[in-house]
PDB file of C-alpha atoms in Angstrom:
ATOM      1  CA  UNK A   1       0.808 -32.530 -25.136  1.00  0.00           C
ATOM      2  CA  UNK A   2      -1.912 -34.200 -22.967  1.00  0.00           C
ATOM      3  CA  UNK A   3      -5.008 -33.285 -23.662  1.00  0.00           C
ATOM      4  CA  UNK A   4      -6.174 -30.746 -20.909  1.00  0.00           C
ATOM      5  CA  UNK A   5      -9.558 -30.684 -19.195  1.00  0.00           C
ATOM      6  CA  UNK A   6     -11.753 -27.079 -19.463  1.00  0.00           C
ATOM      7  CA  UNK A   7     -12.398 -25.545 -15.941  1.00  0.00           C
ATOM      8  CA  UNK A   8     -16.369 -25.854 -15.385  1.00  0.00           C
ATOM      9  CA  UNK A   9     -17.530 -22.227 -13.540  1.00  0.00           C
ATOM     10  CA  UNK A  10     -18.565 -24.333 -10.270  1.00  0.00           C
ATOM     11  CA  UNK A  11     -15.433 -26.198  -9.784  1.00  0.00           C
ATOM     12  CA  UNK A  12     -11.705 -25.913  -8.723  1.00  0.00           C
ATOM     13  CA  UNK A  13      -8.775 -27.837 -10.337  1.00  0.00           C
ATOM     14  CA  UNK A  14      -6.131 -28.511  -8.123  1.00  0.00           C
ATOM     15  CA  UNK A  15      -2.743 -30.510  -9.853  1.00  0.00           C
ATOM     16  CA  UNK A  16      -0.330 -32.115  -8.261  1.00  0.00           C
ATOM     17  CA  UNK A  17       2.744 -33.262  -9.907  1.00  0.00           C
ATOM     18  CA  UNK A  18       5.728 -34.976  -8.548  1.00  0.00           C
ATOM     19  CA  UNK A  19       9.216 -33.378 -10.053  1.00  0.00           C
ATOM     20  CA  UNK A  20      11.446 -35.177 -11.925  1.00  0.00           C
ATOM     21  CA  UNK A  21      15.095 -34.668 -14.032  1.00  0.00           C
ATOM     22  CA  UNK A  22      12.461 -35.350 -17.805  1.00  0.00           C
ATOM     23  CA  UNK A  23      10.147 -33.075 -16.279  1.00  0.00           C
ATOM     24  CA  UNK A  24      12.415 -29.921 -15.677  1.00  0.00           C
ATOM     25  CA  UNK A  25      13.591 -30.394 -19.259  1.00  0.00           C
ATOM     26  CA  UNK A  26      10.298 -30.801 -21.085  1.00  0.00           C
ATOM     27  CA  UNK A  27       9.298 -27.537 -18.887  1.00  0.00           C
ATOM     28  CA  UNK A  28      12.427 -25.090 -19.414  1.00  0.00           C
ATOM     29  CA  UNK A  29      11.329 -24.368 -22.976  1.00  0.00           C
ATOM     30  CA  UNK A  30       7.879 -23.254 -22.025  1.00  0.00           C
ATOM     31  CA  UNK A  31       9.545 -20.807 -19.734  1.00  0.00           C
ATOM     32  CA  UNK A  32      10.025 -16.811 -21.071  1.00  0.00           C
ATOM     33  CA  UNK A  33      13.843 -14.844 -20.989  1.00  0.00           C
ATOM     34  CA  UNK A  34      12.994 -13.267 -17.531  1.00  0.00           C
ATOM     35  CA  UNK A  35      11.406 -16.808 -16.135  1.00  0.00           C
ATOM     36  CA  UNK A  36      14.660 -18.732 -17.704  1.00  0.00           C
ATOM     37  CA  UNK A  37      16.987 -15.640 -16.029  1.00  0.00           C
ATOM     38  CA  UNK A  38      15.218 -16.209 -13.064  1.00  0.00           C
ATOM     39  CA  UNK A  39      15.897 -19.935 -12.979  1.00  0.00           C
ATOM     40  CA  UNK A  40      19.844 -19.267 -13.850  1.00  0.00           C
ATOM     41  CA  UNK A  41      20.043 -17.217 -10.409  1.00  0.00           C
ATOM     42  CA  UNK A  42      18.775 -20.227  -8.797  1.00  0.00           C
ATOM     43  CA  UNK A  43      20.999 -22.337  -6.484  1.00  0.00           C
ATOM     44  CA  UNK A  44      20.622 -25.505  -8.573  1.00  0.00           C
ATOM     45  CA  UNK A  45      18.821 -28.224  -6.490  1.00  0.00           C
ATOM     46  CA  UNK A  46      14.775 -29.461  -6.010  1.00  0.00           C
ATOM     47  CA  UNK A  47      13.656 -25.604  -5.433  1.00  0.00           C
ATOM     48  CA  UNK A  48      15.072 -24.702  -8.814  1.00  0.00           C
ATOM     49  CA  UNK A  49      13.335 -27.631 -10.376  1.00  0.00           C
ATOM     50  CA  UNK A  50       9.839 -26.895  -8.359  1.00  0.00           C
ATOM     51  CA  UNK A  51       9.836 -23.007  -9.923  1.00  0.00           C
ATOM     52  CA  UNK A  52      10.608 -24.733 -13.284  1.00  0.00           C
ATOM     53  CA  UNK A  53       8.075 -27.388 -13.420  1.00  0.00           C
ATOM     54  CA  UNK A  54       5.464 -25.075 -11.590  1.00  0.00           C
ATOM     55  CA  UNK A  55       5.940 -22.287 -13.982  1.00  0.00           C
ATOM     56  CA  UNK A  56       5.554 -24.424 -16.790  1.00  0.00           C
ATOM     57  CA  UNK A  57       2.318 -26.064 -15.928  1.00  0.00           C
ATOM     58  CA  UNK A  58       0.851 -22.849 -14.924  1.00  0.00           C
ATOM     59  CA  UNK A  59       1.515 -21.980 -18.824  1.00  0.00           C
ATOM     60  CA  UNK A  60      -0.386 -24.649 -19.806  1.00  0.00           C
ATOM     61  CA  UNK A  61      -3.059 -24.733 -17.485  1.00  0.00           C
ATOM     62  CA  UNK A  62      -3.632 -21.387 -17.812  1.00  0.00           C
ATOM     63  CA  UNK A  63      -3.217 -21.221 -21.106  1.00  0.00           C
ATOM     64  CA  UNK A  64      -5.603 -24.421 -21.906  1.00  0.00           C
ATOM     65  CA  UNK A  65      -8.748 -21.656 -19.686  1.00  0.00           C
ATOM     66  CA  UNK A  66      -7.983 -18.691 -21.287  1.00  0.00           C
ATOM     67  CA  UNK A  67      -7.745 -20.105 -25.039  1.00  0.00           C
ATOM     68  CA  UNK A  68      -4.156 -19.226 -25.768  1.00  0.00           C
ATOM     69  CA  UNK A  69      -0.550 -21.046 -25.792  1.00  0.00           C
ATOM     70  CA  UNK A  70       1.297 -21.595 -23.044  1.00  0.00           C
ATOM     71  CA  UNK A  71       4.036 -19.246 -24.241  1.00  0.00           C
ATOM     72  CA  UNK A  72       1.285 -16.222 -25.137  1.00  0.00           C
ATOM     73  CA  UNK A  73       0.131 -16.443 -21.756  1.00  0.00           C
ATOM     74  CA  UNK A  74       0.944 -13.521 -19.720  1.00  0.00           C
ATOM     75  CA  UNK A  75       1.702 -13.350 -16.028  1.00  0.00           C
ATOM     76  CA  UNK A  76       1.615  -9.886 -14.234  1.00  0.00           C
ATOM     77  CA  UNK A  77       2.009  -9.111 -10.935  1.00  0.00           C
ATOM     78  CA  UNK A  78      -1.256  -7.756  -9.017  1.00  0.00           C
ATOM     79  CA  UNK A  79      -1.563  -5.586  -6.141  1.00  0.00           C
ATOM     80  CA  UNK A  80       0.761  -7.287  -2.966  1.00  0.00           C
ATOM     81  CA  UNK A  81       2.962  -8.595  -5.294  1.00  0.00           C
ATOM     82  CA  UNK A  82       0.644 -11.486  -6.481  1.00  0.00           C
ATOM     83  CA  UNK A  83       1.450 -13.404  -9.245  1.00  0.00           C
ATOM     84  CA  UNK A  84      -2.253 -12.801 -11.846  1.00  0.00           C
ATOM     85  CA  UNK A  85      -3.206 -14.322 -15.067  1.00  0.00           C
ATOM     86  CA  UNK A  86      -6.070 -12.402 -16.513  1.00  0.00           C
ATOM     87  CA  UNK A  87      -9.437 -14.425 -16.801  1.00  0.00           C
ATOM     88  CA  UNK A  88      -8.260 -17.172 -14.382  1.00  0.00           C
ATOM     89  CA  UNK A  89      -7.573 -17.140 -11.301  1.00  0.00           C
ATOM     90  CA  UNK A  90      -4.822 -19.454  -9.506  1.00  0.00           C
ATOM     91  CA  UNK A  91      -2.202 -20.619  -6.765  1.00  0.00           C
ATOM     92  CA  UNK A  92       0.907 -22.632  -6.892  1.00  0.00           C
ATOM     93  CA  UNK A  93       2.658 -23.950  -3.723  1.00  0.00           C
ATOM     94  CA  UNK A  94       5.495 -26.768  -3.813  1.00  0.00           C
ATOM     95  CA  UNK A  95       7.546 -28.970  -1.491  1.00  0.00           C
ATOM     96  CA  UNK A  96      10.512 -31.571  -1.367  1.00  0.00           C
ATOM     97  CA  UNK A  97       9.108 -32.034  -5.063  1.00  0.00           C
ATOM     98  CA  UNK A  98       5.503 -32.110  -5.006  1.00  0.00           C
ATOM     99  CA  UNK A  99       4.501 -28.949  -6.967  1.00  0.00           C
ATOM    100  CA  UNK A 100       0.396 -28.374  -6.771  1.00  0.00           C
ATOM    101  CA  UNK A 101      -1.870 -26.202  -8.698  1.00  0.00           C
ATOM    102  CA  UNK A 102      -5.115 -24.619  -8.247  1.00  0.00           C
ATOM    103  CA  UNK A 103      -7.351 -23.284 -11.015  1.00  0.00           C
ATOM    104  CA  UNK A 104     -10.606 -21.397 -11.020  1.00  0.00           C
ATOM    105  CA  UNK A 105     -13.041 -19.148 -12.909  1.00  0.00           C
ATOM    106  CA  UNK A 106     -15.496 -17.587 -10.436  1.00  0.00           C
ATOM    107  CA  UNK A 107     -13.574 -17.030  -7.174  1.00  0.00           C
ATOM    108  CA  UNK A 108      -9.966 -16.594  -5.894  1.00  0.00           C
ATOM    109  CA  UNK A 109      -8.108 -19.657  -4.595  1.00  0.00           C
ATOM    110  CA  UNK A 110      -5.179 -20.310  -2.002  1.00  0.00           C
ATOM    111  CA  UNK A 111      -3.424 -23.166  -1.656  1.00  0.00           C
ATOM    112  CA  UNK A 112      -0.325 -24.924   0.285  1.00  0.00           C
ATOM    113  CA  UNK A 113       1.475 -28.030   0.898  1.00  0.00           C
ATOM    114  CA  UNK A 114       4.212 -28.749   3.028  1.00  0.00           C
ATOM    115  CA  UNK A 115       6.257 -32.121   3.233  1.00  0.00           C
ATOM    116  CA  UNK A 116       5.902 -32.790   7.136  1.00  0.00           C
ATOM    117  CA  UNK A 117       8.591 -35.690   7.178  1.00  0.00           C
ATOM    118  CA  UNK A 118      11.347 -33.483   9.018  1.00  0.00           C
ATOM    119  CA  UNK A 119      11.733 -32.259  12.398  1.00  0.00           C
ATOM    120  CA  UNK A 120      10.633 -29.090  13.491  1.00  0.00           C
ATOM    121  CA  UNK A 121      10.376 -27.406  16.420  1.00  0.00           C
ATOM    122  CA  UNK A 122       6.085 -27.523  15.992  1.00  0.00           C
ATOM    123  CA  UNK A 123       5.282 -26.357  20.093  1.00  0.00           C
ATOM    124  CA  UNK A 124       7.552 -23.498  19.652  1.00  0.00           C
ATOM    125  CA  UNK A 125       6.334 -22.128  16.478  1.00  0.00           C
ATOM    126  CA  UNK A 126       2.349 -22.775  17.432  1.00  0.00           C
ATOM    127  CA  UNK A 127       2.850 -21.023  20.662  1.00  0.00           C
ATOM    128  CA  UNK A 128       4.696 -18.139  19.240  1.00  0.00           C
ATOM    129  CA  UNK A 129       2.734 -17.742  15.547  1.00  0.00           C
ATOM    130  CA  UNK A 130      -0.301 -19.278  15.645  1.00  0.00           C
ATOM    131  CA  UNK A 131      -4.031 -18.083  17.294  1.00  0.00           C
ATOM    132  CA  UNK A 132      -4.506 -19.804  20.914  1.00  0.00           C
ATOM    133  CA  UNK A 133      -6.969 -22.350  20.305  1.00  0.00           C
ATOM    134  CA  UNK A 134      -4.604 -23.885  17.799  1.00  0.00           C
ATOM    135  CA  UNK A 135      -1.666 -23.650  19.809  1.00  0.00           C
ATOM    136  CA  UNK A 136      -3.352 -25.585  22.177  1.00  0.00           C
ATOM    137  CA  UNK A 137      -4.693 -28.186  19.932  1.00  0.00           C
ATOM    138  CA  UNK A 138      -0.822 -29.058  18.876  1.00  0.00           C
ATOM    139  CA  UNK A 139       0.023 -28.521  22.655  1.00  0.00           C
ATOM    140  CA  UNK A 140      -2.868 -31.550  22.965  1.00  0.00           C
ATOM    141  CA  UNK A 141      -0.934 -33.825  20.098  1.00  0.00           C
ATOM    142  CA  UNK A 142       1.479 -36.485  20.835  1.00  0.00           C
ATOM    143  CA  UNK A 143       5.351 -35.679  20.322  1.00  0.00           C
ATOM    144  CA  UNK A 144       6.814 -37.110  17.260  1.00  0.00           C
ATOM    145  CA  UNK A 145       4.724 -37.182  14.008  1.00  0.00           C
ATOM    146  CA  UNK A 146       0.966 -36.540  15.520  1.00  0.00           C
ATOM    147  CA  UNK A 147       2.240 -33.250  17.127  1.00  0.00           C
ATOM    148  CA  UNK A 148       4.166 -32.364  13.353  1.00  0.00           C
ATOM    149  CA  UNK A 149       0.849 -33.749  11.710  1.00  0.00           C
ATOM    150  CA  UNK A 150      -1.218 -31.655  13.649  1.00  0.00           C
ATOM    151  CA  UNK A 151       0.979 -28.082  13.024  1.00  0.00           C
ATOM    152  CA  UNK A 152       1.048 -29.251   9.415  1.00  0.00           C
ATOM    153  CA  UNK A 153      -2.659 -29.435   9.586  1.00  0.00           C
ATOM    154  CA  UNK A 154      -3.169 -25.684  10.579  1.00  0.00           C
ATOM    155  CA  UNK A 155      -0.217 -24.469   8.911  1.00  0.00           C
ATOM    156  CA  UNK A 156      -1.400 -25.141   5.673  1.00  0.00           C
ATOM    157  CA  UNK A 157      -4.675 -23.514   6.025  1.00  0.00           C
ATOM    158  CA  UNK A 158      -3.704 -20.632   7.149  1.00  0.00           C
ATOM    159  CA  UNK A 159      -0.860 -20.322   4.060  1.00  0.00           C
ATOM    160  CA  UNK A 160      -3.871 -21.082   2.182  1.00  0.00           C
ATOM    161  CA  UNK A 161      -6.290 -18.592   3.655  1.00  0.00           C
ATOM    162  CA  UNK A 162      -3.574 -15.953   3.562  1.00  0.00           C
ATOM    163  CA  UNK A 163      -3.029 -16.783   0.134  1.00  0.00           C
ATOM    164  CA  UNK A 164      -6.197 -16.867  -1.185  1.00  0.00           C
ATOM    165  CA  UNK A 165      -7.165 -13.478   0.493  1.00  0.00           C
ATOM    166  CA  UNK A 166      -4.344 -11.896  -1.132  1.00  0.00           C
ATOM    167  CA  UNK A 167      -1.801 -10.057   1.218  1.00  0.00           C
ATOM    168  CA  UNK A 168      -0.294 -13.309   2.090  1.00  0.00           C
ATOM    169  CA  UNK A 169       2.130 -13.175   5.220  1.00  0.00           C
ATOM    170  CA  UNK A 170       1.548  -9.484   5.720  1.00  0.00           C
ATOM    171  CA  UNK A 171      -1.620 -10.903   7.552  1.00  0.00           C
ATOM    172  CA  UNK A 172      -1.093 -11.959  11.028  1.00  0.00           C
ATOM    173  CA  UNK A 173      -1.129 -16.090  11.568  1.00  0.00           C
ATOM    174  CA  UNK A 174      -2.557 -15.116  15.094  1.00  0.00           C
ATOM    175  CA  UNK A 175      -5.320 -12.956  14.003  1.00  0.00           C
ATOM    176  CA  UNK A 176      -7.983 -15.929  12.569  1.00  0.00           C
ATOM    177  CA  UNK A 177      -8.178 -19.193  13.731  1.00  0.00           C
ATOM    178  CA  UNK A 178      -8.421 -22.513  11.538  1.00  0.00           C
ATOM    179  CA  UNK A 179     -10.794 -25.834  11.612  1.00  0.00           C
ATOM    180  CA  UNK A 180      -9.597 -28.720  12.726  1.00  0.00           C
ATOM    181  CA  UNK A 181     -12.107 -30.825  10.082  1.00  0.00           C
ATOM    182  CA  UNK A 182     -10.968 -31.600   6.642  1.00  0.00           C
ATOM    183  CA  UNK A 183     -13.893 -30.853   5.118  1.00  0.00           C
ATOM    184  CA  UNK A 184     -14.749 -27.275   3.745  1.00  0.00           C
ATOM    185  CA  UNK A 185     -15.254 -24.734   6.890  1.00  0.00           C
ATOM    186  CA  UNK A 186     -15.780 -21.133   6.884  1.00  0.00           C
ATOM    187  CA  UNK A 187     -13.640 -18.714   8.015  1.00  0.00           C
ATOM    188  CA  UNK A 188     -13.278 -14.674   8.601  1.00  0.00           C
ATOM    189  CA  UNK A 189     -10.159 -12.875   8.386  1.00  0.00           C
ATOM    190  CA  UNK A 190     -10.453  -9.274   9.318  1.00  0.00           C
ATOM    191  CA  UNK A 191      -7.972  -7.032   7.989  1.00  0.00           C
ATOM    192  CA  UNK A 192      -7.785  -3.007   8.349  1.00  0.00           C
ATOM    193  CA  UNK A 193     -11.083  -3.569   9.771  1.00  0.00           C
ATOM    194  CA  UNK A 194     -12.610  -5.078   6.759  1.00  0.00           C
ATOM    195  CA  UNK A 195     -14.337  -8.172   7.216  1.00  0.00           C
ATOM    196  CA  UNK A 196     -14.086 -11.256   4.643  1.00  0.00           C
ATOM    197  CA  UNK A 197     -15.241 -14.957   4.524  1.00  0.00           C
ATOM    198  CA  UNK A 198     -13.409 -18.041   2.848  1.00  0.00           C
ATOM    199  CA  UNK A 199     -13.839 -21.352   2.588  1.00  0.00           C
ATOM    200  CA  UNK A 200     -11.212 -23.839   3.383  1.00  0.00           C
ATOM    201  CA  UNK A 201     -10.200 -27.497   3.477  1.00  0.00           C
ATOM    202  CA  UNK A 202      -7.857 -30.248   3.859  1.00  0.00           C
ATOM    203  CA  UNK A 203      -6.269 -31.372   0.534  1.00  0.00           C
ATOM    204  CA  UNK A 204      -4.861 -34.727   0.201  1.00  0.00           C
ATOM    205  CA  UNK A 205      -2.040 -34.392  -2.042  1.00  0.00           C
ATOM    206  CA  UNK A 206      -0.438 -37.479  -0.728  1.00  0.00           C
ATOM    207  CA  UNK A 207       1.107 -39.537   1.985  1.00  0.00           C
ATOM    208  CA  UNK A 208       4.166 -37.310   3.976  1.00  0.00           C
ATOM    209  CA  UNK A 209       2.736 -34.383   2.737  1.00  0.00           C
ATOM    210  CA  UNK A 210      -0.179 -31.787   3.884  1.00  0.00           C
ATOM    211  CA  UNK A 211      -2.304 -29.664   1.941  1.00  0.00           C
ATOM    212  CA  UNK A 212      -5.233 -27.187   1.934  1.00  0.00           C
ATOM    213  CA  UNK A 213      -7.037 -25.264  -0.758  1.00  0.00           C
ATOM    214  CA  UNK A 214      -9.083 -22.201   0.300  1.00  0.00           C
ATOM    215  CA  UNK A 215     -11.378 -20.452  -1.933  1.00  0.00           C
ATOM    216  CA  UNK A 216     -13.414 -17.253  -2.022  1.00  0.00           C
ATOM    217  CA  UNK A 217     -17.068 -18.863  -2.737  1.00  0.00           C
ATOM    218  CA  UNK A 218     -18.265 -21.982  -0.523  1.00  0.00           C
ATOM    219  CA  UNK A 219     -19.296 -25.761  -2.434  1.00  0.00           C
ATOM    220  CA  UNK A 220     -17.397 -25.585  -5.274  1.00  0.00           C
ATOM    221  CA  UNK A 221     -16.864 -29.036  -6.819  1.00  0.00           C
ATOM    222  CA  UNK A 222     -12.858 -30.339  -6.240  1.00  0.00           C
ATOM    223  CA  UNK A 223     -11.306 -31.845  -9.439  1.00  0.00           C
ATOM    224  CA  UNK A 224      -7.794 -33.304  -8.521  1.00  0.00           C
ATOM    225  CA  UNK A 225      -5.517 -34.858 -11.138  1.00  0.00           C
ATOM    226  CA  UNK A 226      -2.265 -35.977 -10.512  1.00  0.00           C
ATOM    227  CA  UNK A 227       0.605 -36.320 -12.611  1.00  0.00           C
ATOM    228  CA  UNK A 228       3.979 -37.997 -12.386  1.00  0.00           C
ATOM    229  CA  UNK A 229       6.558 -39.458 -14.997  1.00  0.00           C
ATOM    230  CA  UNK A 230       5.155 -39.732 -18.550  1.00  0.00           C
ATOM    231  CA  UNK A 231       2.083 -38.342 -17.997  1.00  0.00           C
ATOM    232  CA  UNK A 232       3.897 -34.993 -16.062  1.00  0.00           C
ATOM    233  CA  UNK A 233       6.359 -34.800 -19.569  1.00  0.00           C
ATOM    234  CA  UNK A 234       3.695 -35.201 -21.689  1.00  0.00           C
ATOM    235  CA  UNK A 235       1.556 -32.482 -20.599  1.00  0.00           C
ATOM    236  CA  UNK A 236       4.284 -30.154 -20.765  1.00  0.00           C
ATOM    237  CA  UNK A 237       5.944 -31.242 -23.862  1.00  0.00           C
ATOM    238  CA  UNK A 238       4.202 -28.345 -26.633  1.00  0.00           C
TER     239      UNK A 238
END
């Protein structure tokens, strides 16, 4: 197993891995009964894989912070159906087989990534799910891959916002509005009439993909490590 670095209280890991056919089967036998159940009623194919491989290095990760191995560690469900490990807090997203992680100690984190190499109808969705200003701004964008760039942009910020406050989706995309800046922004989201700040970013997870990471404290230090091949097996070979 690769050695894994401690989480320092004023900074947020985020790990991004790229899936492969070694890493699924160095990961499987990290995962519990219900986890490997949940895997059989998969449709076999790269979203199978993702769950497997992001499952397993949330064992470890979350294992290496709370002092435990990754098969002691134990992941409940919290209130809105969000997946909780106690005395860490985290956030997995994955796409077209880029799994990333976020890890921290003193505030909730969201994050999101979405593989923006495939058409989609990015005018029609903005206009219909997103808050004006941002519809606008993709309305603004060239067609073809500045337009999907630009949705891509907000999308993942607000999957990361939503995320990070907790009710995920239940929260209206239209109801907050996103920065257009990569670096870390504040922003409210109102819900039930309770006010709440985050902090969010751009995440560069690499190229064809976009990213964000929010978090629940502002100007926490960003450690990114990314793992593919060996190293990926490695760390997930205990």
């Amino acid at each position: 197993m690769a050695e894994v670095p401690a989480i320092a209280q004023d900074e947020v890991q985020v790990w991004c891995a790229r899936v492969d056919d070694a890493a699924v089967k160095a990961a499987v036998g990290l995962l519990n009964e219900e986890e490997q159940a949940r895997m059989e009623r998969m449709r076999l194919g790269i979203a199978r894989h993702e769950f497997v491989v992001g499952r397993a290095m949330l064992r470890v990760l979350a294992g290496a912070a709370t002092a435990c191995g990754p098969r002691e560690v134990t992941i409940g469900v919290g209130e809105h159906g969000k997946p909780r490990v106690e005395g860490v807090e985290f956030s997995v997203a994955h796409s077209h087989g880029l799994v990333v992680l976020a890890l921290c100690l003193e505030a909730a984190v969201g994050v999101d990534v979405e593989w923006v190499e495939r058409e989609i109808e990015a005018l029609e969705i903005a206009r219909s799910t997103f808050a004006q200003g941002e519809a606008k701004r993709i309305e603004q964008a060239a067609e073809g891959a500045e337009r999907a760039g630009a949705f891509f942009a907000v999308w993942t910020r607000k999957e990361a916002l939503v995320k990070v406050h907790g009710q995920g989706l239940t929260i209206p995309l239209e109801s907050f509005e996103v920065p257009e800046a990569d670096a870390e922004q504040a922003v409210e989201l109102v819900v039930k009439g309770e006010s709440q700040w985050f902090y969010v970013r751009g995440l560069d997870v690499g190229e064809g993909f976009a990213g964000a990471l929010a978090v629940g404290v502002e100007r926490l230090k960003l450690r990114k490590v990314e793992l593919a091949g060996e190293s990926l097996v490695k760390m997930l070979s205990v």
